[in-house]
Short mmCIF file of N, CA and C in Angstrom, two decimals:
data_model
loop_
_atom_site.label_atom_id
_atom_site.label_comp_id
_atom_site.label_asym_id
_atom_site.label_seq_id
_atom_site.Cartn_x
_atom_site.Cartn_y
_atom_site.Cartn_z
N UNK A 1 0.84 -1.19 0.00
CA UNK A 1 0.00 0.00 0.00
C UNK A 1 0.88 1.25 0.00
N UNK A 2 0.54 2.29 -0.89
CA UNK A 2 1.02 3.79 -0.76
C UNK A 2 1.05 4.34 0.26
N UNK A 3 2.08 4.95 0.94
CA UNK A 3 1.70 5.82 2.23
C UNK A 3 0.87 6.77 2.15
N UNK A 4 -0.09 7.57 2.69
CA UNK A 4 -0.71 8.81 2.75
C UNK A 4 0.00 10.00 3.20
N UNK A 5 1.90 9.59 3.80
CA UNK A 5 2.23 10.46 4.68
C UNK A 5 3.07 10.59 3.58
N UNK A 6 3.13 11.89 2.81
CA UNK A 6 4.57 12.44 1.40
C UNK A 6 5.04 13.31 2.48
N UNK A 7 6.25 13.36 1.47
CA UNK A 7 7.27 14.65 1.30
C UNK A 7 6.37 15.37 0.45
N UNK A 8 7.10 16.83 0.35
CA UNK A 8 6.29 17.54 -0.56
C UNK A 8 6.84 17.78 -1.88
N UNK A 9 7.57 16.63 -2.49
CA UNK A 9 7.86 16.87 -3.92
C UNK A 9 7.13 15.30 -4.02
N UNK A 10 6.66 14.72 -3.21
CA UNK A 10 5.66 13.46 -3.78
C UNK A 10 4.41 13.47 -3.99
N UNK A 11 4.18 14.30 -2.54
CA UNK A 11 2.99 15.08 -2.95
C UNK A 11 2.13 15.61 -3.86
N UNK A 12 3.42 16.58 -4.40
CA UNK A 12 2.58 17.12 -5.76
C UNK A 12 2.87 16.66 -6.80
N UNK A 13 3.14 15.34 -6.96
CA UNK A 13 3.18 14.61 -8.28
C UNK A 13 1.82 13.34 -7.82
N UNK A 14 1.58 13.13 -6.63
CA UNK A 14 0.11 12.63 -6.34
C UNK A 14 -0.91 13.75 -6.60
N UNK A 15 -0.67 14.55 -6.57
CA UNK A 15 -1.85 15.86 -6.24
C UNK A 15 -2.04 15.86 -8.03
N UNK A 16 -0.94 16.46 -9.02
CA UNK A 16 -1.36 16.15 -9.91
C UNK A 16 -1.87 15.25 -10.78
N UNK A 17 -1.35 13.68 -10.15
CA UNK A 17 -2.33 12.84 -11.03
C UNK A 17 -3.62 13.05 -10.96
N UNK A 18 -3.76 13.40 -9.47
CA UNK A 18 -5.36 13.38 -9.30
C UNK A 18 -6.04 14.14 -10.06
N UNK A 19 -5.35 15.63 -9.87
CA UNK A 19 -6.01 16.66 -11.11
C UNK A 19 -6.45 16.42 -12.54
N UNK A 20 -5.03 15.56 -12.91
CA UNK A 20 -5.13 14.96 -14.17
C UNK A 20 -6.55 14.12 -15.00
N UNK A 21 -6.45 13.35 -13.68
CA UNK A 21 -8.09 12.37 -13.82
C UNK A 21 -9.25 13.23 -13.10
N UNK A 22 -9.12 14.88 -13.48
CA UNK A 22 -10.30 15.27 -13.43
C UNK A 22 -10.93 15.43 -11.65
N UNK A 23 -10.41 14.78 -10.87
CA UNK A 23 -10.35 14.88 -9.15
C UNK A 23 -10.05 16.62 -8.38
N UNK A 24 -11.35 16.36 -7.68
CA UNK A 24 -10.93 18.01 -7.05
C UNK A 24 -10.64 17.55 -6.16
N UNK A 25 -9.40 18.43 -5.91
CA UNK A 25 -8.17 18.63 -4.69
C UNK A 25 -9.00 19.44 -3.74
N UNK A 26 -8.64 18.92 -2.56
CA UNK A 26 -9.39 19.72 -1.30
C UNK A 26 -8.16 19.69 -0.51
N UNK A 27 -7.66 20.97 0.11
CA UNK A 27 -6.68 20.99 1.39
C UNK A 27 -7.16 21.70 2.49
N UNK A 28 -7.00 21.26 3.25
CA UNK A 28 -6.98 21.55 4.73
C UNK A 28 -5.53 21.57 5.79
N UNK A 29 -5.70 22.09 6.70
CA UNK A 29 -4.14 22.10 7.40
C UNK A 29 -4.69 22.34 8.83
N UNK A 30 -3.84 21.89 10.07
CA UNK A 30 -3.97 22.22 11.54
C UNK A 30 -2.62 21.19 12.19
N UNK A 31 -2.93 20.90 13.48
CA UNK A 31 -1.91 20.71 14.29
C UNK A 31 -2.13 19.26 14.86
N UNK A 32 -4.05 19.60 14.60
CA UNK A 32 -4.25 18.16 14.87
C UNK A 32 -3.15 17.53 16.33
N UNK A 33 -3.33 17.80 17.64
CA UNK A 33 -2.22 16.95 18.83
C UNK A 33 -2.83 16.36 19.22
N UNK A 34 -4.14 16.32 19.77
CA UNK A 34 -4.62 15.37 20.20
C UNK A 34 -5.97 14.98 19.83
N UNK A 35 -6.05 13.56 18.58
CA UNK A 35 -7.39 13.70 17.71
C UNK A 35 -8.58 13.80 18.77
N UNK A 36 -9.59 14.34 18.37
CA UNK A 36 -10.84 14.55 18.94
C UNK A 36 -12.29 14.24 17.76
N UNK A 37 -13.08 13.85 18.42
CA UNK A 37 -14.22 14.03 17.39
C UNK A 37 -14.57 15.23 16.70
N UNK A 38 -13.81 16.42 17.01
CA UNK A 38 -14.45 18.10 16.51
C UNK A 38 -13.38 17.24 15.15
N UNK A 39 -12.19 17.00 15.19
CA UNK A 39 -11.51 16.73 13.74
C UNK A 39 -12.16 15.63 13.21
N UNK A 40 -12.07 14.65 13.76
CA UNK A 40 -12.97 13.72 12.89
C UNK A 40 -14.20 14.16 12.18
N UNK A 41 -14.85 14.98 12.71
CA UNK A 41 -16.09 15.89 11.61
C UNK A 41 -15.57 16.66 10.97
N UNK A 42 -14.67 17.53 11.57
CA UNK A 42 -14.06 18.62 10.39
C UNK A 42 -13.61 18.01 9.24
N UNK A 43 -12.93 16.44 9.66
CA UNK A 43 -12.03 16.33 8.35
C UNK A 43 -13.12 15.40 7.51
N UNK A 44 -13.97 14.71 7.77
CA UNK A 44 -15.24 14.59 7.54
C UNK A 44 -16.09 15.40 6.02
N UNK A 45 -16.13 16.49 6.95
CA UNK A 45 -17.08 17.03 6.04
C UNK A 45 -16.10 17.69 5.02
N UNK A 46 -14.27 17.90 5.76
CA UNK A 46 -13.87 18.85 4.35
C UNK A 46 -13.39 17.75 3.38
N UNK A 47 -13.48 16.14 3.54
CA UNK A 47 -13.61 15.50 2.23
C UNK A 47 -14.77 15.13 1.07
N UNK A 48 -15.83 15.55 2.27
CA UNK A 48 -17.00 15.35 1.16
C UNK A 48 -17.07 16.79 0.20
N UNK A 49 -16.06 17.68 0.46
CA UNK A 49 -15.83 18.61 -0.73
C UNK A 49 -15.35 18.57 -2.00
N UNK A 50 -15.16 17.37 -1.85
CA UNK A 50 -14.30 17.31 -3.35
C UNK A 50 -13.86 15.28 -3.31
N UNK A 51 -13.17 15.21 -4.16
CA UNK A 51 -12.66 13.82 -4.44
C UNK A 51 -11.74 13.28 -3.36
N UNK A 52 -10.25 14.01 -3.40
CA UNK A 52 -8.87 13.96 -2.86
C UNK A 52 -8.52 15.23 -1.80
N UNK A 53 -8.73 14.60 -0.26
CA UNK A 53 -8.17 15.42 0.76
C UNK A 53 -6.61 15.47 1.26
N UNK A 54 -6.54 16.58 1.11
CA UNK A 54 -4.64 16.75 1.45
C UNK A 54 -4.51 17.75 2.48
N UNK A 55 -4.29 17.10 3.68
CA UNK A 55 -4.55 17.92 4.98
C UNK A 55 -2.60 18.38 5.50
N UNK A 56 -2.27 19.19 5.47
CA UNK A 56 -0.93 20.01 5.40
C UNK A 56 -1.19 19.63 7.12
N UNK A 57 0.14 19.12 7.74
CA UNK A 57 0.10 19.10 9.26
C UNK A 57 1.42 19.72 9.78
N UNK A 58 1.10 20.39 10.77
CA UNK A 58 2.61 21.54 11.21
C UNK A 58 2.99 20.41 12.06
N UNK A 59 4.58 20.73 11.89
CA UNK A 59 5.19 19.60 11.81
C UNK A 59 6.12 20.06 13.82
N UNK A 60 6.31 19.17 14.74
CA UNK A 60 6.39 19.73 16.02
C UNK A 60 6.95 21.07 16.25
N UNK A 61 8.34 21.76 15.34
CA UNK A 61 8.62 22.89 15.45
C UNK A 61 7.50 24.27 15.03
N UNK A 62 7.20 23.81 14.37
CA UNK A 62 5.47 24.70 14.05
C UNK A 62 4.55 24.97 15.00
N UNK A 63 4.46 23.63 15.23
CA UNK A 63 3.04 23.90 16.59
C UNK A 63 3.69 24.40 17.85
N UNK A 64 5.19 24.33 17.92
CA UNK A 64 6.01 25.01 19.28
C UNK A 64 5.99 26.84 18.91
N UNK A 65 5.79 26.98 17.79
CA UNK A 65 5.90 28.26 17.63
C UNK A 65 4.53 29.04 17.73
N UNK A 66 3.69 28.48 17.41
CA UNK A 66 2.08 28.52 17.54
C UNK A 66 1.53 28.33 18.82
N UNK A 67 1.41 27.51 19.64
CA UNK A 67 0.87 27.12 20.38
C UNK A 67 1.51 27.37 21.89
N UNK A 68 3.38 27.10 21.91
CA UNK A 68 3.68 27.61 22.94
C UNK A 68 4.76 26.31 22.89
N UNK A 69 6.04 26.25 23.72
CA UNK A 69 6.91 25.65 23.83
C UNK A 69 6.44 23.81 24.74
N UNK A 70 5.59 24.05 25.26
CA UNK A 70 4.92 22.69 25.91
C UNK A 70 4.41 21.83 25.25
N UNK A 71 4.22 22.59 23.93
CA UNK A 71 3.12 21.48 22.95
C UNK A 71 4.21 21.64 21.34
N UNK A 72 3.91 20.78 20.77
CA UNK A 72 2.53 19.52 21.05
C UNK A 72 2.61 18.07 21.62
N UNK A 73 2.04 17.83 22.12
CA UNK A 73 1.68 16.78 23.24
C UNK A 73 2.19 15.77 22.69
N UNK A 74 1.87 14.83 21.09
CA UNK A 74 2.04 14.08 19.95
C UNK A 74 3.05 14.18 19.40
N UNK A 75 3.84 13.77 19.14
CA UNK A 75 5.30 13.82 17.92
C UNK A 75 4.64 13.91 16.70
N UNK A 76 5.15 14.37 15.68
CA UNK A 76 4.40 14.96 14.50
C UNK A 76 4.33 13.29 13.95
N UNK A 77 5.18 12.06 13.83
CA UNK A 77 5.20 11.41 13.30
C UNK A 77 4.17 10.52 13.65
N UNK A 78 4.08 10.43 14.97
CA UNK A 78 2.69 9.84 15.61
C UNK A 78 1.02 10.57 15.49
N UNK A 79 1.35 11.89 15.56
CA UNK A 79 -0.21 12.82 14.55
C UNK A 79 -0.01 12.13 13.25
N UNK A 80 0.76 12.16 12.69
CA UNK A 80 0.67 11.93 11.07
C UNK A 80 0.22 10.17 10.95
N UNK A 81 0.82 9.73 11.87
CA UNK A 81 0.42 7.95 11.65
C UNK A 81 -1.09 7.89 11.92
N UNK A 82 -1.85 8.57 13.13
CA UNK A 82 -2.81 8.49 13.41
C UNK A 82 -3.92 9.02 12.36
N UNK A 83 -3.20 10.28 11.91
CA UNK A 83 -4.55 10.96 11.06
C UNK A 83 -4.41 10.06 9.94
N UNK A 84 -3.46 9.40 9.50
CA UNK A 84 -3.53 8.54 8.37
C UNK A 84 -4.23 6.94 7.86
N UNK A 85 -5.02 6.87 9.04
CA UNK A 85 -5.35 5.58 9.63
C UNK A 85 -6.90 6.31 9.31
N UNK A 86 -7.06 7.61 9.45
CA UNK A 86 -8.45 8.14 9.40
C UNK A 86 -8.79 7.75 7.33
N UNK A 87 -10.16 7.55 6.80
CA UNK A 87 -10.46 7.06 5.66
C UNK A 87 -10.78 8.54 4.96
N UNK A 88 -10.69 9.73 5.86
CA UNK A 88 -11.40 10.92 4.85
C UNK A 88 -9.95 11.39 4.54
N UNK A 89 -9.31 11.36 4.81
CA UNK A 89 -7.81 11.77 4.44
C UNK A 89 -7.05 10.51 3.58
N UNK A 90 -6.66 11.66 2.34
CA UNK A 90 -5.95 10.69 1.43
C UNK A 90 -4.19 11.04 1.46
N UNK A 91 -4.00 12.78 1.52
CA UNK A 91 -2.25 12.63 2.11
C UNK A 91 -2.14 13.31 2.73
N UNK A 92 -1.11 13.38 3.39
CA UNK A 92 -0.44 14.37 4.50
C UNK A 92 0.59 14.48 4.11
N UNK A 93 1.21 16.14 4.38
CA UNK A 93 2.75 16.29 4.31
C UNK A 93 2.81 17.59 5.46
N UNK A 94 3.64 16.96 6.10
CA UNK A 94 4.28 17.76 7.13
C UNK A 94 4.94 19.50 6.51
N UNK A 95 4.62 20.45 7.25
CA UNK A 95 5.29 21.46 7.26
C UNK A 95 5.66 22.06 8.21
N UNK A 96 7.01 22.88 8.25
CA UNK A 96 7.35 23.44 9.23
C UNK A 96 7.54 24.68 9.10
N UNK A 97 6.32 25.61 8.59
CA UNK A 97 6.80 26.83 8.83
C UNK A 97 5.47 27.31 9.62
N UNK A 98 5.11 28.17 10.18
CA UNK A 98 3.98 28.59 11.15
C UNK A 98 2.71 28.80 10.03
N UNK A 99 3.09 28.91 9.25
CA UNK A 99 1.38 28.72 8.33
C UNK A 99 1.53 27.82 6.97
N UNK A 100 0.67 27.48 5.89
CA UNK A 100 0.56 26.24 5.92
C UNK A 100 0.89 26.83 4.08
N UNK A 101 0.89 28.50 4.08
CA UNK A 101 1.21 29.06 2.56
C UNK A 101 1.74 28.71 1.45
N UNK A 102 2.95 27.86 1.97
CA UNK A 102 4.21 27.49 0.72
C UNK A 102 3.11 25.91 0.17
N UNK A 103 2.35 25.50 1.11
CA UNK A 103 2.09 23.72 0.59
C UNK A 103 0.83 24.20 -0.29
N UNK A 104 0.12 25.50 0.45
CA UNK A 104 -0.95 25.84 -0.46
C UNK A 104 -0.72 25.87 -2.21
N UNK A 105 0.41 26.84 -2.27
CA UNK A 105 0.32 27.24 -2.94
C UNK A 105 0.90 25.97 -4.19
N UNK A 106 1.47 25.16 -3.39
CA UNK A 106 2.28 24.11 -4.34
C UNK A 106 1.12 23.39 -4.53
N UNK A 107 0.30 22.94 -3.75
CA UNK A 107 -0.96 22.42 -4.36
C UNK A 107 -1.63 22.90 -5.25
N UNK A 108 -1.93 23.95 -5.20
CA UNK A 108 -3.36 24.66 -5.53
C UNK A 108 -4.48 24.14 -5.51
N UNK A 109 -4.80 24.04 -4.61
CA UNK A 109 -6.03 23.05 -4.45
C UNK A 109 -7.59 23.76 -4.82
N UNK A 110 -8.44 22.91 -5.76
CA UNK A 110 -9.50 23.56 -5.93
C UNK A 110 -10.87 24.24 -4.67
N UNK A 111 -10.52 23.54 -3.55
CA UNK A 111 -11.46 23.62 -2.52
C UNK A 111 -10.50 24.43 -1.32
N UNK A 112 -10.34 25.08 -1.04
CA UNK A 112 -9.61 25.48 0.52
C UNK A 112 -10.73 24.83 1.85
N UNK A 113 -10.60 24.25 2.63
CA UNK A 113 -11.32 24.36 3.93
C UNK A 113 -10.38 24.66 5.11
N UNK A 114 -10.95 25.19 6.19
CA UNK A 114 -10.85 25.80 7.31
C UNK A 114 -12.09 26.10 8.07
N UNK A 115 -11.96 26.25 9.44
CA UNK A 115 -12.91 26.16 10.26
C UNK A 115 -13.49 27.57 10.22
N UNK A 116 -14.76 27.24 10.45
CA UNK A 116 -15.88 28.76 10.63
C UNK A 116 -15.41 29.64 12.02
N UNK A 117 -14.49 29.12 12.31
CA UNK A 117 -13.66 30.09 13.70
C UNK A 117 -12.88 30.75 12.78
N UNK A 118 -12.85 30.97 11.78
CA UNK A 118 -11.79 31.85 11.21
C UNK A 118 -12.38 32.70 9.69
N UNK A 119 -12.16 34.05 10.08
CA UNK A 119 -13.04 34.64 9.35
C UNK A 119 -12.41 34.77 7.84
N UNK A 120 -13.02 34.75 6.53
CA UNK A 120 -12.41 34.18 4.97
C UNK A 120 -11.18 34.80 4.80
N UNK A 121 -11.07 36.53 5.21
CA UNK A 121 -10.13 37.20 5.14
C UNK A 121 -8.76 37.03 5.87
N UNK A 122 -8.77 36.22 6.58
CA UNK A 122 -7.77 35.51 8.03
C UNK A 122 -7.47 33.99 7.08
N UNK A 123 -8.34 33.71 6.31
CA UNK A 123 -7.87 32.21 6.00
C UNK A 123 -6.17 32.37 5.32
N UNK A 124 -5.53 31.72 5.68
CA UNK A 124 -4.04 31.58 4.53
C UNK A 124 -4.23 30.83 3.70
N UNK A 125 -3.79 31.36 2.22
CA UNK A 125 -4.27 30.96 1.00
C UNK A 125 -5.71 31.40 0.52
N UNK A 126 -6.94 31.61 1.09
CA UNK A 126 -7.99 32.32 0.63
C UNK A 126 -7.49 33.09 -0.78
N UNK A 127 -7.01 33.87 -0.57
CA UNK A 127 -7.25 35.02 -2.01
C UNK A 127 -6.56 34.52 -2.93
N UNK A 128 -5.26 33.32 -2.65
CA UNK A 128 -4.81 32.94 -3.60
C UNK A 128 -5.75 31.45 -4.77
N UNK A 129 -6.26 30.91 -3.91
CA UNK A 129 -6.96 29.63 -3.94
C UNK A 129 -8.09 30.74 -5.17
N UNK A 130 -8.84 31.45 -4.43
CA UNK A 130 -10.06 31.94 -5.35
C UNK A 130 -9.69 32.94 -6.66
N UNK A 131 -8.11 33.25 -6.89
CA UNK A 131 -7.97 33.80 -7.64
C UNK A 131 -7.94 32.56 -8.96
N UNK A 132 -7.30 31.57 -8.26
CA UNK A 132 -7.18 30.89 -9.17
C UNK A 132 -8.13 29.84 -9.88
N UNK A 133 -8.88 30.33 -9.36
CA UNK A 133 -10.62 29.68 -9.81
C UNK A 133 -10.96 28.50 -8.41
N UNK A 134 -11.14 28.62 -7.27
CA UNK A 134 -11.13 27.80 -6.50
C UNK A 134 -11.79 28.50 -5.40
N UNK A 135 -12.18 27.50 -4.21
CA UNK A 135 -13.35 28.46 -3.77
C UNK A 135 -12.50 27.87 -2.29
N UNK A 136 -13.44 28.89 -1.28
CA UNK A 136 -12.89 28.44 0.56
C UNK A 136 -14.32 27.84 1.06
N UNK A 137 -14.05 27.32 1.72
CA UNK A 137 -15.31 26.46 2.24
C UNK A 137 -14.96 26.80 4.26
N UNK A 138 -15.44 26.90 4.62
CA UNK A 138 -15.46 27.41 6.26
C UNK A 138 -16.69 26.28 6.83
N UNK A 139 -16.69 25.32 7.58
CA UNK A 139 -16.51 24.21 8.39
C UNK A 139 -16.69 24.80 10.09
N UNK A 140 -18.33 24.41 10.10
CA UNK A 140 -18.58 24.52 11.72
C UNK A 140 -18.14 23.69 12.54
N UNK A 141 -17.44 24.28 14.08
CA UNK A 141 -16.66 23.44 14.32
C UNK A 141 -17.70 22.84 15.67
N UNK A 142 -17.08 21.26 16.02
CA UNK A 142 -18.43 20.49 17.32
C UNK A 142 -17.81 21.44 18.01
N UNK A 143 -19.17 21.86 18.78
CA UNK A 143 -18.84 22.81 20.08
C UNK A 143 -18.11 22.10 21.35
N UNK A 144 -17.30 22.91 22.13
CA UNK A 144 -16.77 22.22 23.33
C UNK A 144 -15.30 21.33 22.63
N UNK A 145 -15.39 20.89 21.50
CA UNK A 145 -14.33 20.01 21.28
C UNK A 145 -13.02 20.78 20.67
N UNK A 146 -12.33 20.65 21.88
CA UNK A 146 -10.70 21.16 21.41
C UNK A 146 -9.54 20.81 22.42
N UNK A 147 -8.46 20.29 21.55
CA UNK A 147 -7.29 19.75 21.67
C UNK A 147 -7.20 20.99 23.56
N UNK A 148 -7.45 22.06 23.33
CA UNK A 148 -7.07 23.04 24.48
C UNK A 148 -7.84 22.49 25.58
N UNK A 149 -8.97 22.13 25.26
CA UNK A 149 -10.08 21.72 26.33
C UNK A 149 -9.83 20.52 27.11
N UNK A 150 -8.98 19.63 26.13
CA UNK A 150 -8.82 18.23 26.23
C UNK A 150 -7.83 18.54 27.84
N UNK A 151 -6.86 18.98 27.34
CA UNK A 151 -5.87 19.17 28.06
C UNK A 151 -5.88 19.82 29.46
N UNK A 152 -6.65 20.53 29.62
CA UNK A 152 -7.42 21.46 30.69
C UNK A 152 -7.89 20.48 31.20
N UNK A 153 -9.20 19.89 31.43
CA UNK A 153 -10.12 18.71 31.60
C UNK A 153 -8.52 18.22 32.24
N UNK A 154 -7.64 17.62 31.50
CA UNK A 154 -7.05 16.63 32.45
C UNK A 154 -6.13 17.60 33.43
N UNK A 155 -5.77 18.50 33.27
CA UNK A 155 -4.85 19.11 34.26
C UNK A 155 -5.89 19.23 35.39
N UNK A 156 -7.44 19.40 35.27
CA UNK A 156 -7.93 20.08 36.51
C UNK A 156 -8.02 18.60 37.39
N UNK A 157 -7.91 17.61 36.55
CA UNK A 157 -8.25 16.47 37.63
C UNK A 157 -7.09 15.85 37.91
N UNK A 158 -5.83 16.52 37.47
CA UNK A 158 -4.66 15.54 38.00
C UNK A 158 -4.36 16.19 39.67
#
């Protein structure tokens, strides 16, 4: 079996076959540390957008720069094994820069998704994605469910 987990020069020679045979590319990106059911729906519904989901995952130096030096909880290689085991996700490629821009743009993916916590003008890649004939899709997120919450919840009961 093919891995789902590329580099990003494998990537986009998967990304284009798909294009090739006519397949809309859908990307998504997050940090994904500790899966929850809010991702399992997010990533859910942002594959029923299109054919082929390619979810960009910040890779541990990313989410240390984002999130704060404690996290992330997960080794990127263990997020990436896990989300890859999920059936709405077809690849992953790790990035390490604090936003997810350079994989966007090497994709170009016809669908952008991101969560309805983030307003179109805030999305990274938005204006590039729709210039290029491609649209953003914004994704309600399950209430209460977050990697932050998760973590809280257990600190208050340790």
């Amino acid at each position: 079996m093919i891995s789902k987990i590329l580099p990003k020069n494998e990537l986009m020679q998967a990304v284009e076959k798909a294009k090739a045979g006519n397949q809309t590319v859908v990307f998504t990106n997050g940090c994904f540390d500790i899966l929850h059911v809010g991702h399992v729906r997010y990533l859910a519904e942002a594959k029923s957008q299109g054919d082929v989901l390619v979810l960009g995952l910040n890779s541990d130096r990313s989410v240390r720069e984002i999130k704060g030096p404690k996290r992330p909880i997960v080794p990127e290689a263990e997020r990436a094994e896990v989300l890859a085991a999920l059936e709405s996700i077809d690849f992953i490629s790790l990035f390490d820069e604090p936003d997810p821009l350079n994989l966007i743009l090497a994709v170009m993916p016809q669908v952008l998704v991101k969560g309805a916590d983030w307003p179109e003008d805030q999305i990274i890649g938005a204006k590039e994605v729709k210039e290029a004939g491609g649209k953003v899709v914004r994704v309600d997120l399950a209430e209460g469910a977050s990697t932050t919450n998760i973590i809280q919840k257990i600190l208050d009961q340790g």
